[in-house]
Amino acid sequence: MYHYDDFDRTLVAERVAEFRDQVARRLSGQLTEEEFKPLRLMNGVYLQLHAYMLRIAVPYGTLSSPQLRTLAHIARRYDRGYGHFTTRQNIQFNWIKLEEMPETLAALAETGLHAMQTSGNCIRNITSDQWAGVARDEIEDPRIYAEILRQHSTMHPEFSFLPRKFKIAVTAADHDRAAIRVHDIGLRMHRNGAGETGFEVVVGGGLGRTPFVGKTIKPFLHKRDLLSYIEAVLRVYNQYGRRDNIYKARIKILVHELGAEKFAAEVEEEWRAIKDGALALDEAVVADIASRFTYPDYETLTDEPASLQTARASDRRFDTWFRNSVAPHKVPGYAIVTLSLKPEGAPPGDATADQMDRIADLAERYSFGEIRVGHEQNLVLPHVAQRDLPALWTVLDAIGVATPNVGLVSDIIACPGLDYCSLANTRSIPVAQELTRRFRSLESAHNIGRLHINISGCINACGHHHVGHIGILGVEKNGQEFYQITLGGRADEHAELGSLLGPAVPYEQVADVIEDVVAAYIELRVRPDELFIDTVKRVGIEPFKERVYATH
């Protein structure tokens, strides 16, 4: 966990006081909604279909137990008893009254949470691998550099009014769990041929109306140069990014129009002027930031203790959950546990206040008081002793977050869609709910294997449909809800955009079509362990198209 100092706490407290005054002036009529809009957006407050929505930042997806209890309190006291975890490691509340927003932010501030820069044309919440610091395949904890970027970008005067919103993700693992190649800047920590640790810098990724996979403009960047180089990228974007057309304002459009090589050359020229200045990262500064992270005092344990083996052998349900939701930890005797927020028939990513309270308690008892938020809209307990897994599972199962469907067909990523969002033109949540019912059989889901379904209720692509193995995009046609299906997308280190299957289908047929696509995959795969994404890559989408449009 990172521990904030007096400077951070003062900054957040002053922001709450400012917003309290702004809300009072809006409620009294001194500010019109148009005048109030930029002020509320700077504090993560949107005006959605039914009410104001508050988006709270969870930097690099790391929460403490007290912070999760605060979120439970917000859900219970100011909302309707639940919160929605998003694909960018934030949490959203959809029903908070405007007059109660200042008290909500004040409650958040008491545990170091805030909503700054979760909206507007600024650098948004810096995201990272939800397994950061504990994954066996990473070379360093990337959150230290995510925190440096967070501090540098918070209320940065030069980058508070960029052409459009700006998203940065950081990973240090071989397997990309942070989807860095679909971010404005993606940073992958790795070692060069000399054994030095640095970053591959990827720019221009993004989804939405015009999706692109990011391009590498710097294969290796020394860690000391991280801030100066990112500053150079932002300066080039700030100077040349379009402000006359919202649909062409993201950096991905600039990189595409200039070309990655030309964009990189512009960044290099800007960087040369500043690389050896005040932004060069001093080792002492990095060490100071690193020292503010506390790490668990792990016991000396061994993997697969006898009690765990006995539990797996004697309880089939526990063994199924273990094989699906428990991952290896870098410390012997410990495990990483994913909590599924995707039970049958529920909105993906939602957690109730009671669940959040219980998970906070479990984190204190079994995970050194730490919880992570993943971009797949699930939660993670990152430091669980393997001997404690049977007892932990019993409680997780009782509170409904132990469905063993992580990474499977019913582990669906979905935006709020037309149920809440003022930009959406179709529903996402009911589609996801119906699909979880169609694929309720865990035996069938495990037979299907790893398969990611992503659903977006409009072209803004908050459900990341472009990079779903199966992507579902809602489009409105003459007042009716239709859905385009794409196949073959992925957001990992081999990121690709999916290919369109064919004409859009009406709402009533979406679940049938997805069932047909999955049935076709079962028939087409050459062996049981050939993943859906590999079958699509091998045979293309034509066999799926023939199957779907022959029957619909």
XYZ file of C-alpha atoms in Angstrom:
552
model
C 0.000 0.000 0.000
C 1.119 3.569 -0.698
C 0.789 5.985 2.232
C -0.136 9.583 1.491
C 1.554 12.419 3.351
C 0.264 15.744 4.689
C 0.690 17.387 1.291
C -1.664 14.870 -0.349
C -4.200 15.115 2.471
C -4.162 18.913 2.406
C -4.600 18.977 -1.368
C -7.626 16.678 -1.234
C -9.189 18.527 1.720
C -8.836 21.895 -0.021
C -10.424 20.468 -3.151
C -13.401 19.228 -1.128
C -13.856 22.688 0.399
C -13.726 24.325 -3.045
C -16.295 21.928 -4.449
C -18.569 22.387 -1.442
C -18.721 26.092 -2.281
C -19.300 25.375 -5.980
C -22.167 23.003 -5.233
C -23.744 25.541 -2.885
C -23.629 28.177 -5.614
C -25.168 25.761 -8.126
C -27.977 24.812 -5.730
C -28.697 28.470 -4.948
C -28.853 29.334 -8.649
C -25.737 31.484 -8.682
C -24.247 29.065 -11.210
C -26.117 27.695 -14.201
C -25.715 24.028 -15.110
C -23.557 25.141 -18.050
C -21.298 27.155 -15.740
C -21.227 24.366 -13.180
C -20.394 21.601 -15.691
C -16.603 22.155 -15.981
C -16.350 22.483 -12.196
C -18.179 19.244 -11.447
C -16.299 17.351 -14.171
C -13.010 18.324 -12.512
C -14.339 16.471 -9.473
C -15.543 13.362 -11.281
C -19.235 14.295 -11.275
C -21.210 13.521 -14.439
C -24.872 14.196 -15.151
C -26.257 10.906 -16.416
C -29.688 9.753 -17.553
C -31.321 9.645 -14.144
C -29.023 11.454 -11.712
C -25.524 12.698 -11.070
C -22.843 10.009 -11.216
C -19.647 10.154 -9.146
C -16.528 8.412 -10.435
C -13.853 7.787 -7.792
C -10.220 7.098 -8.641
C -8.471 3.998 -7.373
C -4.824 4.706 -8.330
C -3.271 1.645 -10.020
C -6.213 -0.347 -8.658
C -4.947 -0.604 -5.078
C -7.336 -0.236 -2.126
C -6.937 -0.700 1.620
C -9.588 -2.285 3.819
C -10.529 1.092 5.388
C -10.892 2.576 1.898
C -13.173 -0.253 0.765
C -15.272 0.206 3.909
C -15.564 3.886 3.037
C -16.842 2.927 -0.412
C -19.351 0.605 1.275
C -20.437 3.502 3.487
C -20.879 5.751 0.434
C -22.961 3.061 -1.275
C -25.166 2.566 1.782
C -25.489 6.169 2.977
C -25.555 8.189 -0.244
C -26.376 5.746 -3.074
C -28.642 2.714 -3.446
C -26.504 0.141 -1.694
C -24.008 -0.777 -4.397
C -21.139 0.538 -6.525
C -19.886 -0.280 -10.008
C -16.206 -1.090 -10.635
C -15.051 0.033 -14.079
C -12.551 -1.078 -16.716
C -10.134 1.665 -15.616
C -9.940 0.569 -11.979
C -12.356 3.289 -10.830
C -15.649 2.873 -8.981
C -18.840 4.706 -9.927
C -21.936 5.571 -7.915
C -24.998 6.373 -9.971
C -27.544 7.834 -7.563
C -25.832 10.361 -5.292
C -27.785 13.582 -4.804
C -25.913 16.739 -5.754
C -26.522 18.335 -2.375
C -24.851 15.331 -0.721
C -21.862 15.262 -3.067
C -19.605 17.425 -0.832
C -20.230 15.193 2.187
C -19.503 12.180 0.003
C -16.164 13.636 -1.105
C -15.343 14.601 2.480
C -15.946 11.029 3.604
C -13.709 9.755 0.816
C -10.957 12.220 1.735
C -10.768 10.828 5.268
C -9.290 7.611 3.862
C -7.248 9.195 1.076
C -9.738 8.692 -1.751
C -10.868 11.374 -4.201
C -12.467 11.900 -7.574
C -10.054 14.396 -9.087
C -9.093 13.842 -12.722
C -11.585 11.049 -13.253
C -13.208 13.237 -15.882
C -12.282 16.096 -18.178
C -9.497 16.552 -20.709
C -6.664 15.763 -18.343
C -4.517 12.790 -17.386
C -6.919 10.293 -15.857
C -6.389 7.678 -13.170
C -3.058 5.900 -13.838
C -3.804 2.191 -14.114
C -1.641 -0.891 -13.723
C -1.570 -4.656 -13.475
C -3.911 -5.782 -10.690
C -1.263 -8.360 -9.787
C 1.486 -5.726 -9.520
C 4.028 -6.482 -6.825
C 3.012 -10.126 -6.462
C 3.055 -11.589 -9.983
C 5.705 -14.172 -10.692
C 6.263 -12.888 -14.223
C 7.044 -9.240 -13.374
C 10.504 -7.751 -12.920
C 9.614 -4.860 -10.565
C 6.575 -3.366 -8.920
C 5.289 -0.963 -11.623
C 3.111 0.926 -9.124
C 6.120 2.926 -7.940
C 6.376 4.507 -11.387
C 2.603 4.777 -11.706
C 2.651 6.738 -8.438
C 5.440 9.017 -9.719
C 3.355 9.707 -12.815
C 0.264 10.264 -10.651
C 2.015 12.844 -8.522
C 3.540 14.605 -11.526
C 0.264 14.758 -13.438
C -2.082 15.728 -10.604
C -3.304 19.264 -11.300
C -0.370 19.779 -13.692
C -1.124 23.258 -15.105
C 0.166 22.476 -18.581
C -1.793 19.262 -18.920
C -5.089 20.084 -17.218
C -6.730 21.167 -20.485
C -5.435 18.767 -23.120
C -7.215 18.356 -26.476
C -8.987 15.316 -24.976
C -8.848 12.941 -22.023
C -5.575 11.069 -21.627
C -5.073 7.566 -20.232
C -1.824 5.916 -19.118
C -1.290 2.276 -18.105
C 1.868 0.642 -16.721
C 2.902 -3.000 -16.465
C 6.106 -4.837 -15.619
C 5.029 -8.368 -16.484
C 5.447 -10.534 -19.573
C 1.697 -11.082 -19.761
C -0.137 -7.783 -20.171
C -3.028 -7.683 -17.699
C -3.264 -3.873 -17.901
C -4.216 -3.586 -21.608
C -1.408 -1.085 -22.191
C -1.674 -1.208 -25.993
C -5.141 0.322 -25.999
C -4.134 3.332 -23.899
C -2.935 6.772 -24.980
C 0.417 5.859 -23.439
C 1.285 2.302 -22.489
C 4.449 1.579 -20.535
C 5.926 -1.922 -20.390
C 8.870 -2.366 -18.047
C 11.483 -4.814 -19.303
C 15.227 -5.443 -19.416
C 17.436 -4.595 -22.384
C 20.322 -6.640 -23.695
C 22.631 -5.146 -21.064
C 20.348 -6.266 -18.250
C 19.173 -2.720 -17.495
C 15.563 -2.106 -16.518
C 13.547 0.453 -18.453
C 10.322 1.009 -20.366
C 8.979 0.290 -23.816
C 6.846 3.332 -24.648
C 3.683 2.682 -26.657
C 1.521 5.593 -27.825
C -1.667 6.157 -29.749
C -3.699 3.210 -28.578
C -7.371 3.646 -27.856
C -10.840 2.380 -28.677
C -14.006 4.407 -29.200
C -15.180 5.642 -32.598
C -11.785 5.163 -34.270
C -9.909 2.299 -32.580
C -6.168 1.784 -32.836
C -3.642 -0.516 -31.222
C -0.771 1.606 -29.906
C 2.579 1.867 -31.662
C 5.982 1.533 -30.009
C 7.904 4.806 -30.369
C 10.657 4.042 -27.859
C 11.691 0.397 -27.482
C 13.755 1.121 -24.392
C 13.655 4.170 -22.123
C 15.850 4.356 -19.055
C 13.893 4.793 -15.841
C 15.606 8.093 -15.063
C 14.079 9.510 -18.240
C 10.489 8.451 -17.601
C 9.074 11.817 -16.542
C 10.935 13.902 -19.114
C 9.956 11.600 -21.979
C 6.279 11.421 -20.968
C 6.357 15.212 -20.609
C 7.726 15.457 -24.165
C 4.967 13.176 -25.502
C 2.322 15.305 -23.801
C 3.833 18.554 -25.040
C 3.798 17.319 -28.658
C 0.205 16.162 -28.231
C -0.798 19.396 -26.542
C 0.731 21.423 -29.356
C -0.466 19.448 -32.384
C -3.563 17.621 -31.142
C -6.792 18.855 -32.732
C -9.189 20.923 -30.655
C -11.623 21.731 -33.471
C -13.186 18.274 -33.693
C -13.872 16.168 -30.596
C -13.849 12.994 -32.682
C -10.331 13.661 -33.955
C -8.817 15.074 -30.775
C -7.319 11.960 -29.141
C -3.594 11.338 -29.483
C -4.299 8.166 -31.461
C -5.562 10.321 -34.342
C -2.466 12.533 -34.220
C -0.147 9.507 -34.206
C -2.100 7.950 -37.063
C -2.087 11.108 -39.185
C 1.554 12.002 -38.550
C 2.741 8.425 -38.582
C 4.453 6.811 -35.595
C 7.925 7.555 -36.969
C 7.248 11.263 -37.458
C 5.502 11.514 -34.088
C 8.473 9.820 -32.409
C 10.847 12.279 -34.104
C 8.821 15.216 -32.785
C 8.940 13.743 -29.285
C 12.697 13.134 -29.513
C 13.317 16.746 -30.501
C 11.209 18.010 -27.604
C 12.802 15.528 -25.235
C 16.387 16.530 -26.065
C 15.677 19.976 -24.681
C 14.448 18.739 -21.300
C 15.874 15.264 -20.682
C 18.754 16.413 -18.465
C 16.778 19.050 -16.614
C 14.669 18.983 -13.479
C 12.526 16.068 -14.686
C 15.385 13.572 -14.727
C 14.479 11.064 -12.041
C 16.947 11.038 -9.205
C 17.451 7.627 -7.604
C 16.815 9.203 -4.200
C 13.411 10.455 -5.356
C 12.443 7.030 -6.657
C 13.671 5.455 -3.427
C 11.598 7.917 -1.404
C 8.440 7.063 -3.344
C 9.210 3.355 -3.039
C 9.674 3.725 0.718
C 6.098 4.968 1.058
C 4.808 1.633 -0.197
C 4.500 -0.908 2.561
C 4.734 -4.575 1.742
C 3.457 -7.530 3.765
C 5.651 -9.204 6.317
C 5.296 -12.617 4.727
C 5.827 -15.770 6.723
C 8.188 -18.470 5.518
C 5.777 -20.997 4.051
C 5.811 -23.737 1.471
C 3.596 -24.175 -1.566
C 0.659 -26.585 -1.535
C 0.428 -27.323 2.198
C -1.174 -30.578 3.220
C -4.353 -28.867 4.438
C -4.864 -27.335 0.999
C -4.315 -30.640 -0.760
C -6.821 -32.311 1.564
C -9.420 -29.629 0.949
C -9.016 -29.889 -2.815
C -9.305 -33.663 -2.705
C -12.372 -33.696 -0.474
C -14.452 -30.826 -1.914
C -15.039 -30.702 -5.656
C -16.578 -27.210 -5.583
C -13.584 -25.825 -3.717
C -11.194 -27.533 -6.124
C -13.055 -26.074 -9.131
C -12.832 -22.585 -7.623
C -9.147 -23.075 -6.768
C -8.256 -24.075 -10.321
C -10.159 -21.116 -11.761
C -9.693 -18.216 -9.357
C -6.360 -18.781 -7.595
C -3.073 -17.793 -9.236
C 0.563 -18.384 -8.245
C 2.220 -15.772 -6.025
C 5.866 -14.739 -6.187
C 6.286 -15.687 -2.513
C 6.146 -19.435 -1.719
C 3.121 -20.461 0.288
C 0.974 -17.508 -0.852
C -1.588 -17.068 -3.616
C -3.396 -14.369 -5.600
C -7.182 -14.737 -5.366
C -9.608 -13.211 -7.856
C -13.125 -12.457 -6.609
C -15.674 -12.709 -9.393
C -18.152 -9.832 -9.596
C -19.959 -11.697 -12.378
C -22.550 -14.001 -10.783
C -25.377 -15.275 -12.945
C -27.907 -12.572 -13.752
C -26.066 -9.659 -12.104
C -24.674 -6.472 -13.687
C -20.944 -7.037 -14.353
C -18.676 -5.196 -11.922
C -21.306 -4.363 -9.312
C -20.665 -4.973 -5.604
C -23.095 -4.317 -2.782
C -22.217 -2.363 0.346
C -22.465 -5.537 2.404
C -20.135 -7.380 0.030
C -17.604 -4.536 0.165
C -17.671 -4.558 3.973
C -17.175 -8.318 4.121
C -14.381 -8.227 1.534
C -12.654 -5.472 3.536
C -12.857 -7.706 6.631
C -11.532 -10.705 4.691
C -8.681 -8.621 3.274
C -7.641 -7.658 6.811
C -7.797 -11.237 7.992
C -6.265 -12.976 4.981
C -4.580 -10.427 2.646
C -2.709 -7.925 4.844
C -5.560 -5.430 4.417
C -5.103 -4.971 0.680
C -7.537 -5.296 -2.238
C -6.986 -4.725 -5.938
C -9.397 -3.694 -8.700
C -8.804 -5.329 -12.093
C -9.690 -3.864 -15.460
C -11.878 -6.938 -16.045
C -14.191 -5.515 -13.337
C -13.295 -8.096 -10.680
C -11.549 -7.686 -7.320
C -8.371 -9.360 -6.130
C -6.953 -10.334 -2.741
C -3.223 -10.292 -3.552
C -1.565 -11.830 -0.491
C -3.452 -14.918 0.730
C -1.592 -17.729 2.504
C -2.417 -20.972 0.731
C -3.295 -22.643 4.032
C -6.112 -20.075 4.444
C -7.716 -20.668 1.054
C -10.382 -23.169 2.208
C -11.592 -20.875 5.000
C -11.510 -17.830 2.726
C -13.446 -19.607 0.000
C -16.214 -20.583 2.416
C -16.932 -16.910 3.162
C -16.440 -15.704 -0.425
C -18.921 -18.354 -1.555
C -21.414 -17.261 1.084
C -21.326 -13.613 -0.020
C -21.567 -14.417 -3.736
C -18.096 -13.551 -5.061
C -16.689 -17.038 -5.570
C -18.291 -17.977 -8.876
C -15.483 -19.936 -10.598
C -15.911 -18.181 -13.954
C -12.841 -15.912 -14.038
C -11.674 -15.616 -17.636
C -14.555 -17.736 -18.910
C -17.524 -16.984 -21.135
C -19.670 -15.541 -18.319
C -16.879 -13.270 -16.991
C -18.248 -10.463 -19.153
C -16.945 -6.899 -19.315
C -19.769 -4.422 -19.916
C -20.367 -0.691 -19.691
C -23.475 0.651 -17.865
C -25.162 1.245 -21.233
C -28.594 2.741 -21.557
C -29.526 1.763 -18.001
C -27.497 4.744 -16.739
C -25.317 6.431 -19.349
C -26.459 9.578 -21.146
C -24.201 8.794 -24.122
C -25.384 5.213 -24.677
C -27.965 4.359 -27.286
C -28.508 0.702 -26.383
C -28.535 -1.488 -23.294
C -25.450 -3.463 -22.216
C -26.302 -4.821 -18.777
C -29.399 -6.827 -19.832
C -27.392 -8.406 -22.657
C -24.692 -9.439 -20.195
C -27.276 -10.736 -17.732
C -28.943 -12.880 -20.378
C -25.614 -14.297 -21.544
C -24.702 -15.302 -17.992
C -27.994 -17.175 -17.838
C -27.380 -18.898 -21.184
C -23.896 -19.951 -20.035
C -24.801 -20.691 -16.419
C -23.422 -24.233 -16.600
C -19.939 -24.053 -15.145
C -19.097 -27.443 -16.604
C -19.937 -26.116 -20.057
C -18.065 -22.861 -19.432
C -14.935 -24.735 -18.393
C -15.265 -26.949 -21.476
C -15.419 -23.822 -23.642
C -12.285 -22.492 -21.949
C -10.897 -18.963 -21.839
C -13.199 -16.636 -23.746
C -13.677 -12.920 -23.150
C -16.935 -11.200 -24.088
C -16.962 -7.394 -24.033
C -20.114 -5.288 -24.457
C -20.421 -1.571 -25.214
C -23.700 0.310 -25.357
C -22.400 2.846 -27.880
C -19.457 3.707 -30.083
C -17.547 5.245 -27.170
C -16.564 1.660 -26.316
C -16.378 1.855 -22.521
C -16.923 -1.924 -22.537
C -13.822 -2.343 -24.749
C -15.774 -4.378 -27.311
C -13.071 -3.919 -29.964
C -10.663 -6.082 -27.941
C -13.076 -8.733 -26.721
C -12.595 -12.232 -28.096
C -16.247 -11.679 -28.845
C -17.153 -8.000 -28.994
C -20.727 -6.716 -28.865
C -21.452 -3.117 -29.859
C -24.924 -1.643 -29.496
C -26.100 0.668 -32.283
C -29.418 2.429 -32.670
C -31.315 2.079 -35.966
C -34.587 3.898 -36.422
C -35.253 3.820 -32.706
C -34.463 0.109 -32.380
C -31.545 -1.537 -30.587
C -29.197 -3.503 -32.857
C -25.855 -5.062 -32.057
C -22.718 -5.569 -34.150
C -20.631 -8.634 -33.347
C -16.845 -8.730 -33.736
C -14.547 -11.707 -33.303
C -10.837 -12.096 -32.623
C -10.036 -9.017 -30.548
C -7.659 -9.162 -27.610
C -6.157 -6.663 -25.156
C -3.053 -8.528 -23.987
C 0.549 -8.352 -25.237
C -0.702 -9.536 -28.642
C -3.420 -6.879 -28.784
C -5.629 -6.887 -31.870
C -8.928 -5.367 -32.874
C -11.764 -7.752 -33.630
C -13.206 -8.250 -37.114
C -16.844 -7.527 -37.873
C -18.862 -10.717 -38.248
C -21.595 -9.266 -40.433
C -24.786 -7.180 -40.312
C -26.024 -6.076 -36.887
C -28.694 -8.204 -35.238
C -31.665 -7.017 -33.150
C -31.595 -7.082 -29.348
C -33.781 -10.172 -29.194
C -31.282 -12.225 -31.228
C -27.976 -11.266 -29.581
C -27.815 -14.092 -27.053
C -28.814 -16.649 -29.722
C -26.064 -15.379 -32.025
C -23.428 -15.608 -29.294
C -24.539 -19.153 -28.530
C -24.156 -20.001 -32.228
C -20.681 -18.453 -32.328
C -19.609 -20.502 -29.320
C -21.168 -23.676 -30.757
C -19.282 -23.089 -34.018
C -16.053 -22.700 -32.070
C -16.608 -26.029 -30.304
C -17.025 -27.691 -33.681
C -14.069 -25.920 -35.296
C -11.393 -26.260 -32.639
C -8.850 -28.972 -33.367
C -8.433 -30.021 -29.775
C -10.144 -29.231 -26.446
C -7.376 -26.880 -25.306
C -7.314 -24.747 -28.466
C -8.602 -21.409 -27.178
C -11.405 -19.531 -28.917
C -9.050 -16.713 -29.880
C -6.625 -19.186 -31.463
C -9.370 -20.928 -33.427
C -10.566 -17.584 -34.820
C -7.001 -16.711 -35.794
C -6.540 -20.068 -37.497
C -9.785 -20.304 -39.482
C -10.844 -16.636 -39.778
C -14.386 -15.441 -39.252
C -15.998 -16.940 -42.365
C -16.989 -20.269 -40.754
C -18.588 -18.337 -37.887
C -20.372 -16.016 -40.305
C -21.784 -18.935 -42.262
C -23.072 -20.548 -39.076
C -24.654 -17.391 -37.666
C -26.281 -15.959 -40.777
C -27.547 -19.321 -41.983
C -29.774 -19.466 -38.932
C -30.654 -15.791 -38.280
